[in-house]
Amino acid sequence: MTFASLGLIEPLLRALETLGYQTPTPVQAQAIPPVLEGRDLMAAAQTGTGKTAGFALPLLQRLTMEGPKVAANSVRALVLVPTRELAEQVHEAVAQYAEHLPLTTYAAYGGVSINPQMMKLRRGVDVLVATPGRLLDLYRQNAVKFSQLQTLILDEADRMLDLGFSEELRDIYAALPKRRQTLLFSATFSDAIRALAGQMLDNPLTIEVSPRNVAASSVKQWIVTVDKKRKSELFIHLLKKHRWGQVLVFAKTRVGVDQLVERLQGLSLNADGIHGDKPQATRQRALDRFKSGDVQILVATDVAARGLDIDDLPTVVNLDLPIVAEDYIHRIGRTGRAGQTGEAISLVCADEVDLLSAIEMLTRQTLQRREEPDFIPEHRVPATDATGQVLKKPKKPKKPKTSGGGGKRNLGKWVDSGEAAAEVPSIKPVRKVPVFNTGPRKRKP
Ligand code: AMP
């Protein structure tokens, strides 16, 4: 199959040739024809599948072929994304595809001054890529109008809900023309996403390019169990042992990011970190240096790493498991992109056993465990499997009480150390379930 056979126009084909795309990916092959026809679409496509071109190419073609010229302060297509980095990345892709078309594109997101964005929007833009919070600010200050809006795209919709954007999405939805094309892309389809789709989409075509919630098969995944306090040490050991080249490391907290970066830099390793506390310019610089290969190890929190698109990233390491199991899929989606193979290694401590179990259930696989002889944990991680069971060690029978009972007792002495280790706190992944209550959507005539 070729891009030409999907009905794309010559200026787009020329741009794709420059980029070296020869064959449409499955999501592109399935999405481009119906989107060109103007249909609504609900697509289960994880990152790395080529989904951006899947929606951007037919979108740009429709904007070129149909509709009026963009008016002042107006937008003709809106792409909503969860993070600034993804906004930059999607905008960069859209601008490349639109190179030979008479269309304007722009990215607007928070964390930077709003004034230049307001100035830029004055003349109107054909395709605006935006994060929900900043878009609402711009809308409320009359910097952007939606009366000309033809197409709305929700990219990584699950992530937008995870990040708590449901209220912003509801407010944006209320401000949009009811007659429009809507495309929703999401790596995972929770009930909340289905509810969102039910509200926003009109008789959508559903496409699924990888089995629901199953992580990219081109990524080799394994875990190493370790005591919590030795995770950084284990990471450094694995880095040297496997001679990892570029590696993206995910940590749970901003403090965790800073601590690991400091430790790596202390060993003269080429590392940098990104998290939400750092100014946007610093984050972007770290990201650009990682992408260009100037930085070998990038340590990041989930939010900061969302928009990373790096060719051939071979290794992703989870220093900590994500609290929300779906994030595991997003994280490991950073490797094994566009047909490459990759490795995703998680360092798991006993506290994280419930998180591990949730990931195995979601991805429907039991992650292979590999032991590092010098790092065998004192607090063993109980066995888990894809059914969601945490297989705790059977309890030893209690010693019979000595006569009299009563008095102070050290509970510790009634439990052997292996059993104590199995008593991990129960951490349940938390998901916010947004409520959409904006009334029924008017059908297209
Ligand atoms: P995405 O899933 O949209 O983030 O895209 C993942 C990566 O695949 C990006 O680096 C794209 O530039 C690349 N890509 C998308 N479509 C194709 C294609 N048809 N051929 C080759 N590379 C592609």
CSV table of N, CA and C and ligand atoms in Angstrom, one decimal, residues 3 19-25 28 46-54 89 96-97 156 309-311 337-338, ligand 1:
chain,number,residue,atom,x,y,z
A,3,PHE,N,0.9,5.8,0.2
A,3,PHE,CA,0.2,7.0,0.7
A,3,PHE,C,-0.7,7.5,-0.5
A,19,LEU,N,10.4,13.3,4.2
A,19,LEU,CA,10.6,12.7,5.5
A,19,LEU,C,11.0,11.2,5.5
A,20,GLY,N,10.9,10.6,4.3
A,20,GLY,CA,11.3,9.2,4.1
A,20,GLY,C,10.2,8.2,4.5
A,21,TYR,N,9.0,8.6,4.7
A,21,TYR,CA,7.9,7.7,5.0
A,21,TYR,C,7.6,7.0,3.6
A,22,GLN,N,7.7,5.7,3.6
A,22,GLN,CA,7.4,5.0,2.3
A,22,GLN,C,6.0,4.3,2.3
A,23,THR,N,5.7,3.6,3.5
A,23,THR,CA,4.5,2.9,3.6
A,23,THR,C,3.7,3.4,4.7
A,24,PRO,N,2.4,3.5,4.6
A,24,PRO,CA,1.5,3.9,5.7
A,24,PRO,C,1.6,2.8,6.8
A,25,THR,N,1.6,3.3,8.0
A,25,THR,CA,1.5,2.3,9.2
A,25,THR,C,0.1,1.9,9.3
A,28,GLN,N,-2.4,4.5,10.1
A,28,GLN,CA,-2.6,5.5,9.0
A,28,GLN,C,-3.4,4.9,7.9
A,46,GLN,N,-1.5,3.3,20.4
A,46,GLN,CA,-0.6,3.8,21.4
A,46,GLN,C,0.5,4.6,20.6
A,47,THR,N,1.3,5.3,21.4
A,47,THR,CA,2.3,6.1,20.9
A,47,THR,C,3.4,5.3,20.1
A,48,GLY,N,3.9,5.8,19.1
A,48,GLY,CA,4.8,5.0,18.3
A,48,GLY,C,4.2,4.3,17.1
A,49,THR,N,2.9,4.4,17.0
A,49,THR,CA,2.2,3.7,15.9
A,49,THR,C,2.1,4.5,14.6
A,50,GLY,N,2.5,5.8,14.7
A,50,GLY,CA,2.3,6.7,13.6
A,50,GLY,C,1.0,7.4,13.6
A,51,LYS,N,0.4,7.5,14.8
A,51,LYS,CA,-1.0,8.0,14.9
A,51,LYS,C,-1.0,9.5,14.5
A,52,THR,N,0.1,10.2,14.8
A,52,THR,CA,0.0,11.7,14.5
A,52,THR,C,-0.2,11.9,13.0
A,53,ALA,N,0.5,11.2,12.2
A,53,ALA,CA,0.3,11.4,10.7
A,53,ALA,C,-1.1,10.8,10.4
A,54,GLY,N,-1.5,9.8,11.1
A,54,GLY,CA,-2.8,9.2,10.9
A,54,GLY,C,-3.9,10.3,10.9
A,89,GLN,N,5.8,18.6,20.0
A,89,GLN,CA,6.1,17.5,19.1
A,89,GLN,C,5.0,17.3,18.0
A,96,GLN,N,5.6,19.9,9.5
A,96,GLN,CA,6.4,19.2,8.5
A,96,GLN,C,5.5,18.7,7.4
A,97,TYR,N,4.4,18.1,7.8
A,97,TYR,CA,3.5,17.6,6.8
A,97,TYR,C,2.9,18.7,5.9
A,156,GLU,N,-4.1,11.5,22.8
A,156,GLU,CA,-3.8,11.0,24.1
A,156,GLU,C,-4.9,11.4,25.1
A,309,ASP,N,9.7,12.1,21.6
A,309,ASP,CA,9.6,11.3,20.4
A,309,ASP,C,11.1,11.2,19.9
A,310,ILE,N,11.7,10.1,20.1
A,310,ILE,CA,13.1,9.9,19.8
A,310,ILE,C,13.3,8.7,18.9
A,311,ASP,N,14.0,8.9,17.8
A,311,ASP,CA,14.2,7.7,17.0
A,311,ASP,C,15.1,6.8,17.7
A,337,ARG,N,9.8,2.2,18.9
A,337,ARG,CA,8.9,3.0,18.0
A,337,ARG,C,9.2,2.7,16.5
A,338,ALA,N,8.2,2.9,15.8
A,338,ALA,CA,8.3,2.8,14.3
A,338,ALA,C,9.1,1.6,13.9
B,1,AMP,P1,3.7,8.7,16.5
B,1,AMP,O1,3.1,7.4,16.9
B,1,AMP,O2,2.7,9.6,15.7
B,1,AMP,O3,4.3,9.5,17.7
B,1,AMP,O4,4.9,8.4,15.5
B,1,AMP,C1,6.0,7.6,15.8
B,1,AMP,C2,7.2,7.9,14.9
B,1,AMP,O5,7.0,7.2,13.7
B,1,AMP,C3,7.5,9.3,14.5
B,1,AMP,O6,8.9,9.5,14.7
B,1,AMP,C4,7.1,9.4,13.1
B,1,AMP,O7,7.9,10.4,12.4
B,1,AMP,C5,7.4,8.0,12.6
B,1,AMP,N1,6.5,7.7,11.4
B,1,AMP,C6,5.1,7.9,11.4
B,1,AMP,N2,4.6,7.3,10.3
B,1,AMP,C7,5.6,6.8,9.6
B,1,AMP,C8,5.7,6.1,8.4
B,1,AMP,N3,4.6,5.8,7.6
B,1,AMP,N4,6.9,5.6,8.0
B,1,AMP,C9,8.0,5.8,8.7
B,1,AMP,N5,8.0,6.5,9.9
B,1,AMP,C10,6.8,7.0,10.3
